[in-house]
CSV table of N, CA and C in Angstrom, one decimal:
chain,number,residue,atom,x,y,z
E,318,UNK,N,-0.1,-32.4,30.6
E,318,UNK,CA,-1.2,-32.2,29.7
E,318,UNK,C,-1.4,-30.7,29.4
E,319,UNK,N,-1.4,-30.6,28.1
E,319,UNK,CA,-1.9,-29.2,28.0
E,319,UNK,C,-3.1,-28.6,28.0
E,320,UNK,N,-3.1,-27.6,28.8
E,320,UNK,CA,-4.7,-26.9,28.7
E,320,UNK,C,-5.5,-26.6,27.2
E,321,UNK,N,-6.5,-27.2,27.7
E,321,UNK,CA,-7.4,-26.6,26.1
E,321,UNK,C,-7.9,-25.1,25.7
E,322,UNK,N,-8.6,-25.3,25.5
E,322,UNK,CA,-9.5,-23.3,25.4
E,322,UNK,C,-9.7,-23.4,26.7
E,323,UNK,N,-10.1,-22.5,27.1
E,323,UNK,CA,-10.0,-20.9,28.2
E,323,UNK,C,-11.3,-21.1,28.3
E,324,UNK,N,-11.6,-21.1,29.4
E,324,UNK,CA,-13.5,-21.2,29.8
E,324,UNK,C,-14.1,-20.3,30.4
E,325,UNK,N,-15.0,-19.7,29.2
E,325,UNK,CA,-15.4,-18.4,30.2
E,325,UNK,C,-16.5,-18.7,31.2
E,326,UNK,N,-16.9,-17.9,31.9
E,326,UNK,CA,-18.5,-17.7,32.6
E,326,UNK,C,-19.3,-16.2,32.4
E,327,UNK,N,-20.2,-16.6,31.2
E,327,UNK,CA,-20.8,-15.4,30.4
E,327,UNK,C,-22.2,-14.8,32.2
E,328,UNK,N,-22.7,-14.3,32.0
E,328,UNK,CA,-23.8,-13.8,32.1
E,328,UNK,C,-24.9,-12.8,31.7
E,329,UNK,N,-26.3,-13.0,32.1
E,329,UNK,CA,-27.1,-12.4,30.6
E,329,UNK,C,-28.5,-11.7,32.0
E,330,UNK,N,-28.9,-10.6,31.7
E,330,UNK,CA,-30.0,-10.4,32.4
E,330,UNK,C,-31.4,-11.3,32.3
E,331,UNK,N,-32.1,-11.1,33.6
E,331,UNK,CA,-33.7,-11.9,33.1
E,331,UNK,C,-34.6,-11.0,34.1
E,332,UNK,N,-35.7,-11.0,33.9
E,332,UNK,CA,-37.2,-10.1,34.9
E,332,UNK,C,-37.4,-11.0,35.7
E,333,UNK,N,-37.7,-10.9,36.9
E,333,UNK,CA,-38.8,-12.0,37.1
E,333,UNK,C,-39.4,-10.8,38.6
E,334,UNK,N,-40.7,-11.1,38.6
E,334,UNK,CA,-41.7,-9.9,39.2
E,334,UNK,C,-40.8,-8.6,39.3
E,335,UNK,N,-41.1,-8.0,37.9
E,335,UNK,CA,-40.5,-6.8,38.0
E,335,UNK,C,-38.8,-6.3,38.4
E,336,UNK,N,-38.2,-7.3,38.8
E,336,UNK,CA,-36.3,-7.2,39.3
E,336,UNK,C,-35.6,-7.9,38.1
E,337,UNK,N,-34.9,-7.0,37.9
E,337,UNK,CA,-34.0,-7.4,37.1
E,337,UNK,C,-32.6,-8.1,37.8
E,338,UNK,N,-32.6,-9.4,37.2
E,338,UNK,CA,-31.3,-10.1,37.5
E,338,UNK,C,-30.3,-10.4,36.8
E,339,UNK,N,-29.4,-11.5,37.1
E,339,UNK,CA,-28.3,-12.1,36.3
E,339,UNK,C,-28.3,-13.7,36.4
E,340,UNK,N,-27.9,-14.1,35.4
E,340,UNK,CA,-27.9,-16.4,35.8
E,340,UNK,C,-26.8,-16.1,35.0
E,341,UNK,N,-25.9,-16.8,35.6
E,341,UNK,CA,-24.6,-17.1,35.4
E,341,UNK,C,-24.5,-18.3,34.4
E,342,UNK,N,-23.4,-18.6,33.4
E,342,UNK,CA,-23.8,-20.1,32.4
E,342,UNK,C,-22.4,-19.6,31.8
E,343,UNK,N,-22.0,-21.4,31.7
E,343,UNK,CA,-21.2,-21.6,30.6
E,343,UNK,C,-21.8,-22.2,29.3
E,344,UNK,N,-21.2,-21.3,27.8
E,344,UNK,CA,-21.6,-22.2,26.7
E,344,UNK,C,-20.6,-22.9,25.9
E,345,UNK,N,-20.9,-24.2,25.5
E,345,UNK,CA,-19.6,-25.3,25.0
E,345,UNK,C,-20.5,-25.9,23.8
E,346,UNK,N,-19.6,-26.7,23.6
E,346,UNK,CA,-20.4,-27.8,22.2
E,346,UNK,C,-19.9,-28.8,22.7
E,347,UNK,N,-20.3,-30.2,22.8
E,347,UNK,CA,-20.6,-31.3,23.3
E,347,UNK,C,-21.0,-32.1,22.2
E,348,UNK,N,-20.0,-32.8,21.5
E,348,UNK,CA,-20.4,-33.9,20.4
E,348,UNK,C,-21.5,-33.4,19.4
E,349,UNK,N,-21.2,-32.1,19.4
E,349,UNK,CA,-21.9,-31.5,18.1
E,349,UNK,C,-23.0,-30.5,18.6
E,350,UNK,N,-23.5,-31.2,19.9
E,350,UNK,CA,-24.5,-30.3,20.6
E,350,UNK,C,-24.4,-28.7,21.3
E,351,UNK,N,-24.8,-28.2,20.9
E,351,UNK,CA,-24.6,-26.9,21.9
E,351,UNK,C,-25.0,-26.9,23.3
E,352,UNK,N,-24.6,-26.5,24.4
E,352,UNK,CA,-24.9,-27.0,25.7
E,352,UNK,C,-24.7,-25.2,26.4
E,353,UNK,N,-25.7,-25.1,27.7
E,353,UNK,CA,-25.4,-24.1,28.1
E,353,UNK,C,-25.2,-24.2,29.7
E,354,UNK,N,-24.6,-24.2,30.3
E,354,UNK,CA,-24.3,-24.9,31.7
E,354,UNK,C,-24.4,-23.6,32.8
E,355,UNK,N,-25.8,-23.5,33.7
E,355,UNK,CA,-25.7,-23.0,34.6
E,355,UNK,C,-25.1,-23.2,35.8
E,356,UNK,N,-24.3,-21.7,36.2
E,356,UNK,CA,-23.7,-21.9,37.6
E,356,UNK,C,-24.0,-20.5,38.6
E,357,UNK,N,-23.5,-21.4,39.7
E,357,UNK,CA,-24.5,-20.4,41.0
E,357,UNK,C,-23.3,-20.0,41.8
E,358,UNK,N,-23.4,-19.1,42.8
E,358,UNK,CA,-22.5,-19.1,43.7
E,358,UNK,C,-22.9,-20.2,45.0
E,359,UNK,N,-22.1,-20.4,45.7
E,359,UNK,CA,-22.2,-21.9,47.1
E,359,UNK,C,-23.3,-20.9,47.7
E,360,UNK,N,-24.0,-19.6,48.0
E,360,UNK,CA,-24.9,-19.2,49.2
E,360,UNK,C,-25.1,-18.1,48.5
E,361,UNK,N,-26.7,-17.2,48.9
E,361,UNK,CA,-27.4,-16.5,48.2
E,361,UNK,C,-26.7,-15.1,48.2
E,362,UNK,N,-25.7,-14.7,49.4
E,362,UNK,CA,-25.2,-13.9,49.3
E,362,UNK,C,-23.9,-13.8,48.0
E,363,UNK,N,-23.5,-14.9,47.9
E,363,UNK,CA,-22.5,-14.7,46.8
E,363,UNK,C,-22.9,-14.2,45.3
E,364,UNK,N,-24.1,-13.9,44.9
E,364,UNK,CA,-24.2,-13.0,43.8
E,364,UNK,C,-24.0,-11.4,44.1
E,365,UNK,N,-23.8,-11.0,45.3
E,365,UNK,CA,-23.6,-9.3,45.3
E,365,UNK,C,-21.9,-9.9,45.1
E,366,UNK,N,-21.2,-11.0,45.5
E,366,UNK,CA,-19.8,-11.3,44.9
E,366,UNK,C,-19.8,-10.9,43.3
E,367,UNK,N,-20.7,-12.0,43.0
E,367,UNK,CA,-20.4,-11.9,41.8
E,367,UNK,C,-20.6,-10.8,40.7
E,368,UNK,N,-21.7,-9.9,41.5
E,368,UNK,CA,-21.4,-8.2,40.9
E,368,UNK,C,-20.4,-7.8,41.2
E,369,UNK,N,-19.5,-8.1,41.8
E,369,UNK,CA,-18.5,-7.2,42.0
E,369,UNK,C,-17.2,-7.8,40.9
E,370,UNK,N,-17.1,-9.4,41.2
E,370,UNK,CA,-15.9,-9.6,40.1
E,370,UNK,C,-16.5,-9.1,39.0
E,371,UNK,N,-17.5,-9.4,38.1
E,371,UNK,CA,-18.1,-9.0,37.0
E,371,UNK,C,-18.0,-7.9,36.9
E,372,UNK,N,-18.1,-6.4,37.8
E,372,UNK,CA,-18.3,-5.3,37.3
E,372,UNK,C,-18.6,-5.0,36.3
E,373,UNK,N,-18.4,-4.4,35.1
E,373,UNK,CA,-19.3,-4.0,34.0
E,373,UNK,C,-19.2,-4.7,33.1
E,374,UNK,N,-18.5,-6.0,33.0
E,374,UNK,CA,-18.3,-6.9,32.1
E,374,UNK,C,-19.2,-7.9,32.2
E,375,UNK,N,-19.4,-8.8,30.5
E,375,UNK,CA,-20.4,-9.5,30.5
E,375,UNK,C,-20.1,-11.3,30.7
E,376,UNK,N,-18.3,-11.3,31.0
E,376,UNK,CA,-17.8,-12.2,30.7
E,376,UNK,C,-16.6,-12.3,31.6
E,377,UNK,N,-16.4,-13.6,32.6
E,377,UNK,CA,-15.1,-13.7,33.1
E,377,UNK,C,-14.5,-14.8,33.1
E,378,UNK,N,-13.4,-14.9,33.6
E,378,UNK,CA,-12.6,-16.7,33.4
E,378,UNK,C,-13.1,-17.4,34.3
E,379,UNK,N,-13.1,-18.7,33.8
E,379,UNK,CA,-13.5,-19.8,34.8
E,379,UNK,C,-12.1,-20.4,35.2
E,380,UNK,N,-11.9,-20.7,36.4
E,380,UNK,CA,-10.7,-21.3,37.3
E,380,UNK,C,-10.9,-22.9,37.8
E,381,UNK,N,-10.2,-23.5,37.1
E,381,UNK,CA,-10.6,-25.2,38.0
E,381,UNK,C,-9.5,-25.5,39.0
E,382,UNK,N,-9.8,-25.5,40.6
E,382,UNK,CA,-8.7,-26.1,41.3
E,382,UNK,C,-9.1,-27.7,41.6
E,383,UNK,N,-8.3,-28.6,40.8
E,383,UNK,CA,-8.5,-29.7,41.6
E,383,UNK,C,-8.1,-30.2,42.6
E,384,UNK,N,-8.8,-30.9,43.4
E,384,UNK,CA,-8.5,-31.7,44.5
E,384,UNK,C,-8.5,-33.1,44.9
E,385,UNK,N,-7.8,-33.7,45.3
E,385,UNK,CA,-7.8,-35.1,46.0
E,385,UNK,C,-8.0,-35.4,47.6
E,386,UNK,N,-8.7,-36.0,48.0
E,386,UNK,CA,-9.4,-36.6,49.4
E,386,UNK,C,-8.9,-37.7,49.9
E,387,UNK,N,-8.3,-38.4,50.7
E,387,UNK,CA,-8.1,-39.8,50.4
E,387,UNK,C,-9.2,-40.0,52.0
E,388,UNK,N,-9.7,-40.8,51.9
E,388,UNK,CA,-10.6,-41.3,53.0
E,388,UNK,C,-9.9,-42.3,53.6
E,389,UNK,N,-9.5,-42.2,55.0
E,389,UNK,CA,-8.3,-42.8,55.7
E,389,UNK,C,-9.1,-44.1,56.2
E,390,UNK,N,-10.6,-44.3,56.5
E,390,UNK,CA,-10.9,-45.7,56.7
E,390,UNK,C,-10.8,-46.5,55.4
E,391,UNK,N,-11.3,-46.4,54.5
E,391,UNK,CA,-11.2,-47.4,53.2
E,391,UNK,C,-10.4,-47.0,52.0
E,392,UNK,N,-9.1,-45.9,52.0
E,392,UNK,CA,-8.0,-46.2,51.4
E,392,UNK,C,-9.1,-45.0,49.8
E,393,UNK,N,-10.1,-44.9,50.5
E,393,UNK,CA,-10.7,-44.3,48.6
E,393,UNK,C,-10.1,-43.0,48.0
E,394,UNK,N,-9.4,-42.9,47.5
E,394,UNK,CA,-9.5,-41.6,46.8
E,394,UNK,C,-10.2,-40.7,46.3
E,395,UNK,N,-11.0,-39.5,47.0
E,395,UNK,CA,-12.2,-39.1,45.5
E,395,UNK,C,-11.2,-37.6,45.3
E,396,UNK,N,-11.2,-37.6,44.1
E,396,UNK,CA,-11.2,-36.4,42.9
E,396,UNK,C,-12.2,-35.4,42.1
E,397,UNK,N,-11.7,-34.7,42.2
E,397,UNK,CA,-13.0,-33.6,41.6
E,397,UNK,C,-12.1,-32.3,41.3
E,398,UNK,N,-13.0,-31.2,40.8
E,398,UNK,CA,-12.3,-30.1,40.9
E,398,UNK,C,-13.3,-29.0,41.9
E,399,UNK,N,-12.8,-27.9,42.3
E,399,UNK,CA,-13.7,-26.7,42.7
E,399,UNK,C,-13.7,-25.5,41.4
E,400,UNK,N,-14.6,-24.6,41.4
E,400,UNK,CA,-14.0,-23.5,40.3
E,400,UNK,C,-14.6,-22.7,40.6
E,401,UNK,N,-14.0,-21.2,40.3
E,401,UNK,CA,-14.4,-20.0,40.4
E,401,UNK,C,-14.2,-19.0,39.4
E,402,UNK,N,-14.6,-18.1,39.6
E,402,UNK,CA,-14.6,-16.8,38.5
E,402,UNK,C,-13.6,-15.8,38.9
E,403,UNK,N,-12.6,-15.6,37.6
E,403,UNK,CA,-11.7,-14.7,38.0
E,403,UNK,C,-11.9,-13.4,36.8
E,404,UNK,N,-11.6,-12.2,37.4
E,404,UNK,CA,-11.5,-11.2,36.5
E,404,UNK,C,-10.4,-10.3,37.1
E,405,UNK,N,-9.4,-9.2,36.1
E,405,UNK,CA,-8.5,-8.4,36.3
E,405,UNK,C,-9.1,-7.3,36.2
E,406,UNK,N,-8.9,-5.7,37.3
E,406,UNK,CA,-9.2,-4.9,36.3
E,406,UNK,C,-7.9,-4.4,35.8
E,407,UNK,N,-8.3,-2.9,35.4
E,407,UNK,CA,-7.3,-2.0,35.0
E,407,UNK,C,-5.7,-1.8,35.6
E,408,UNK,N,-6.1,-1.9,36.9
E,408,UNK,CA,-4.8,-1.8,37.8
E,408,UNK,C,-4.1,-3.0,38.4
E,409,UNK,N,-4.8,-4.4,37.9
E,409,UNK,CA,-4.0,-5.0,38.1
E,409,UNK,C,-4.6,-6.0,39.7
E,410,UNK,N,-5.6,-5.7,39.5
E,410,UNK,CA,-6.6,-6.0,40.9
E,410,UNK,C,-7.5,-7.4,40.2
E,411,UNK,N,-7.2,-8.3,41.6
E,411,UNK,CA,-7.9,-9.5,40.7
E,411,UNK,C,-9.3,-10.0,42.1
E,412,UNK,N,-10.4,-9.9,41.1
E,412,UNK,CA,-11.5,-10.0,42.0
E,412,UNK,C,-11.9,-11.8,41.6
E,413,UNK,N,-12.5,-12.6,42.6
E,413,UNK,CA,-12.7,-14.1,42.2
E,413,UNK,C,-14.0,-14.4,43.2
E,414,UNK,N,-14.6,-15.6,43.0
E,414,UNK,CA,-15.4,-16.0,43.6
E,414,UNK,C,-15.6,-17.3,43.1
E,415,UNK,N,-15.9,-18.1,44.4
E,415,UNK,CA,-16.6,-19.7,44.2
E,415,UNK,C,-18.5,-19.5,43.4
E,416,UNK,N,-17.7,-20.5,42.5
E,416,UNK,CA,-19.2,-21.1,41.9
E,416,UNK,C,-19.2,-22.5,41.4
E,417,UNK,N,-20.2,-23.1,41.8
E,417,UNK,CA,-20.3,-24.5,41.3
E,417,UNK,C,-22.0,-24.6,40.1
E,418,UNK,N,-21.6,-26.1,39.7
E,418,UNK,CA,-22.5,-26.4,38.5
E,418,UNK,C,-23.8,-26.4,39.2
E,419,UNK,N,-25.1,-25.6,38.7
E,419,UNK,CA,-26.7,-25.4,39.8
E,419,UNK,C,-27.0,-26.4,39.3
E,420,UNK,N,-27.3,-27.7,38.8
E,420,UNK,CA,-28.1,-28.9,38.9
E,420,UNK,C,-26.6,-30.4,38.8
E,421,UNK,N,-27.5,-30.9,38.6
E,421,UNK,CA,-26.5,-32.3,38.8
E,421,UNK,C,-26.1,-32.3,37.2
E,422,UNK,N,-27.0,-32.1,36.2
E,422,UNK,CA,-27.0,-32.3,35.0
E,422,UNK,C,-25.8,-31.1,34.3
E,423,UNK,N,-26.0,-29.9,35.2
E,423,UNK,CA,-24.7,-29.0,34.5
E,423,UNK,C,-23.3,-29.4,35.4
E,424,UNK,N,-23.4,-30.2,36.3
E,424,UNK,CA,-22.0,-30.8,36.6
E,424,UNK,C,-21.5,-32.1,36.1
E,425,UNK,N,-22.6,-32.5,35.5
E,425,UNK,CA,-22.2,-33.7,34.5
E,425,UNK,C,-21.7,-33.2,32.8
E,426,UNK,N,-22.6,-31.9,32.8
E,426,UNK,CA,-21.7,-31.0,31.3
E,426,UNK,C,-20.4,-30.4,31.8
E,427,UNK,N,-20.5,-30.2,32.5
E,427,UNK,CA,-19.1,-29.3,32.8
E,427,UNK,C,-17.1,-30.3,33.5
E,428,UNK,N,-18.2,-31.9,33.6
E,428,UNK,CA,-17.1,-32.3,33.7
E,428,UNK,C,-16.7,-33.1,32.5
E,429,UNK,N,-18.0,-33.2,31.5
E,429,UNK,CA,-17.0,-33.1,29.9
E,429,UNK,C,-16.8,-32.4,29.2
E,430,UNK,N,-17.2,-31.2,29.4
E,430,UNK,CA,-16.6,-29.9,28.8
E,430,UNK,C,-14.8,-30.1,28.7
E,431,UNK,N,-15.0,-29.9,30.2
E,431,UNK,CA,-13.4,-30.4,30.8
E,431,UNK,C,-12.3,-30.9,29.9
E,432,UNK,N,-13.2,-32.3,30.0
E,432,UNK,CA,-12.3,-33.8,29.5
E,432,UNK,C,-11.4,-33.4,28.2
C-alpha cells in the first residue's frame, strides 16, 4: 500500500491566566469537512519534549508505528497504531516524541484521516 500525504502536527500559541502556551493539532478534510484534531504528549512533562523537537518551527511530521497484540487467552488480535513527532535539524539530528489523539473523538478523526 502506498503512503498517502505526509501528516503534519502544526502548533499555534494560546493565553490562559497570563502564560503563554502551545496545543498541538492536526488539520485534514474529512468528506468535505474541515477537521482539526488535537494531540497531547502521554504525561505533562512531555511538552518541554515537545519544545524541544519543535524548536523554532511551527510544524513537524507525524510518525505512525503500528502494532499488533495477540491476547494469548482468547486468540484476539488488537491492532492500532502509536505516533509521534519527528523533526530534522540542520545537522542531521533527529529529535521525536510520543503523542496520542487528547479526546476519544480526535482518535476517531485521526484513524480516518489515516484510512
Amino acid at each position: 500500500m502506498e503512503k498517502k500525504n505526509k501528516i503534519v502536527v502544526e502548533r499555534e500559541t494560546f493565553v490562559q491566566e497570563d502564560k503563554t502556551y502551545y496545543s498541538y493539532f492536526i488539520k485534514g478534510k474529512l468528506r468535505g469537512k474541515d477537521v482539526k484534531i488535537a494531540v497531547v504528549p502521554p504525561d505533562k512533562g512531555g511538552y518541554t519534549v515537545l519544545d524541544i523537537v519543535f524548536g523554532n518551527e511551527m510544524k513537524a511530521d507525524l510518525v505512525l508505528n503500528p502494532f499488533e497484540i495477540k491476547d494469548e487467552a482468547t486468540g484476539k488480535v488488537i491492532k492500532g497504531n502509536t505516533y509521534l513527532v519527528r523533526t530534522t535539524d540542520e545537522n542531521g539530528e533527529i529529535y521525536e516524541c510520543n503523542v496520542k489523539p487528547y479526546r476519544n473523538s480526535d482518535k476517531t478523526l485521526l484513524t480516518m484521516l489515516i484510512k
